Amino acid sequence: MTNYLDALSVLLLVSAFILMGNKRTGSYIKTFQFQSALVALLTGIIGINSFAEEGRVDVLIIGAIVVGIKVLFIPYLLKKTYAKVAYRVEKDFFLNIPLLIIICCFIVVFCYYVLSETAGINTGIINNQMVNSVSLILIGLFFMISRKKAIGQIVGFLVIENGIFVTALFAIQGMPFIVDIGILMDILVAVIIMGMMVFRIDEKFGSINVDKIKDLRG
Amino acid sequence: MLIALQNIGEHNNLFLAAVLLYLIAAVIALALTNQHKLCNLVTNSICMVAALIGITAAIIRLSTDAILAPVTILKSQIPFLLLEIKIDHLSAFFVLCLSVLALCVSIYSIGYNAHYYQKRNVGFFNFLYAAFIMSMLMVIISGNAIFFYLSWEAMSLISYFLVIFESEHEENRRAGRLYIIMTHLGTAFLLIGFMIMFAYTHSFDMFGSSELIPETAKNLMFTCFLIGFGTKAGVIPLHIWLPYAHPAAPSNVSALMSGFMIKTAIYGLIRFVLCYLQVEQLWWGAVILCIGVISAVLGVAYTLMEHNIKKLLAFCSVENIGIILIGLGVSFIAAAQNNDFLSSLALVATLLHTFNHALFKGGLFLGAGSLQYATHTKDIEKLGGLIHKMPVTAVLVLCFSLAISAIVPFNGFISEWLIYQALFLNINMGTAGLNILSILSIAALALSGALAAAAFVKLFGISFLGLPRSDHAAQAKEVPIVMNIGMGILAAFCLIIGIFPASFVKLADRVADSILGSSVAETLQPGFLSATVPLTVSGNSIAPGEVLIALTVVILVVLLMLRLFWGKYQARKYGTWDCGFESINARMQYTATGFSKPIRIVLSILYRPGRKVVIEEGESDYFPKSVKYKVWTESIFEKYLYSPVIRVLKSGSEKMIYLVQTGSVHVYLLYIFISILALMFYNRVV
């Protein structure tokens, strides 16, 4: 079991790197979809495990909801938003892609360094699952910083959420049912609201480049 | 949370009852907002009852030696938040001081607040008024540093709202802003002091021992307390808020603020430095003495230049705080040298002057309120001749002016005399440097006394004597009798303490005895008349009662001699020669500006006076159409100390806000990212 989980955590990290390497807004959404599928798979594995050992079904239900919301519905919403506003191709990042990838590598090394001696996480050997999932959170945040367009911020935000969700799964086999449900609902609402904001930004500035919001400063 | 009103000791419950009564008064004031007259009457009556209870409780407490157990008002699960009352002799003395003042001011307010009826929210005003007295009471009786700090902050905030109560004037809002900034600056220093205290002792108990605190930390704590309490007391150069805030507040509130609120800082210095830290360093006392001297001399110097009656009184408060600090400084110096007797004597003098100042400064502010009530102006250049219109107020203000100028037989003389005694004694025992300091302090004290007398001659002479200088002054009427009763009680106290000082010295002596373990009152010998008690210390003795009798006798003898040698006095009625003008009018009188001119010239290095004469030419050089003469003085502290600091702060913040607040979402995200990384790194390293 641990092997599967290790492999999945590495795959999640790789998906984050792929996301960072994406150039087109459309491919952000596809990569996010892929990542969410991995999260759903992970939830499924842990859910089956907990069902087999303790007879709990809540993690399985969560997995099904993740598939419904994160793998299907949110990418669908994002694609719709994107289709309406993306009429122009422009450079979307401040630094070039190779540099961003190298910084991401440093983030992973940093997480390894920080978590390698944190009490309560490591049992004898260093807990790679935790390192990878915490790296996922930080890369998500860094992704938000590195992209100019509002869609990039939304996807980065969702990646952070994925990271937190996965960290909770690895650390304590999932949070209480009600908390997970609540978070998923929040995410859904947040994406809907952010989608609307993107429309507004596009209307106002003729672009969804977040950098232009600077003009609002008094 | 558990509310426990423990039934320990009757006296403590009396203090608690006073606090609760003020609270009830505040709530009732809010409930009766719509009926202005009733609200005012009820609130002030309850405050009077509370003040009477406070006086009784304080006197009972001062006359017993028992150490009372603390009363817990509120115990909570929040760490360190424990509201408890602890009352020792020092607290009781200050409660007495506050209660006497609150009693008189409350009586006065019944009449004074009448000018707010139907114009302002009297209910809210009375709510703030009662809450303000309550917060000051809680500062004095609080049993630990957290409760003290909370009460202190409550007192500052409530007084801020009272300062800006007449907020339609821009200058009042400005005064309030300055006040709240300065007072919070001071409070921040207090907080640092309390935190150092907690860091070493792991307790906020201010009645505990400070043995665990090392010397460096003690020095640091003293500095913090000095700045923190000094700001509230209004010592120079931290006095800047005082001359703005006191005139802005309604007069009955100014009386409380100047009469008692700034004294809470004196209480704090005695409580935390003398009682808690146990003065060990000689320089603590020397610093306080120096600050006291500077405040006394400069305070009175600025007093002379003011024509706004309440601003004048506010600067005079700075002077008196200086005098109080001179006494306190001597007490600290002597305590550091283990000279318990001198330390006690100086502390008695300090406490007595604190008490006296509360009486006469409270009274003077009430008098200023009466003048404002009757004439609607604070500018003494527009008053004059009021002794005919408001005779009772005039006599009372004269009493307070004599008291504050330290003239026999009023109370100001007693305490200043004791401070002189302490300073003289300090010469005999101190080292060379301290001797010089003491001698200079004596000279400075004498100078400030003389200048204060000049300032009050100006205040009284210009406002009450001569002819009215404006229509308002000409149409003034005597104020309602309750206002005069409130002032009258204060004046009576001033006179009684002045003639029978022994009993009041004994009250203060019990405080000094309990803190320093050395009683002074027994060494002050009784006099030959039962009514007079000379305060004899090492040969420099004087009996206020005897001086009074001697004074009366001398005046009578002189009158008798005049009668004998020059015959019967005959009144003659002639027109006064008017220099060829048509008739004598009010503008030919001496003005306040003219009165203070010699001093403005002598001390021009301090005032930096400037003047401007604008002459509108007429037909001939000798008959100009109009002449405008304007004279002004500069405040060197505002110009050379505060303005540069404010300028640097302002330009720095303006630059900073554009540097940090770029408006870019990415930069804000970057801040979050970097702080998360930093926190993770910190967690790893530490």
Coordinates of C-alpha atoms in Angstrom, one line a residue, chain B residues 51 180 386 410 592:
Chain B
A51 CA -17.9 60.0 46.4
I180 CA -4.9 60.1 22.2
L386 CA -16.6 90.6 37.1
F410 CA -4.0 78.4 52.4
A592 CA -3.0 90.7 30.1

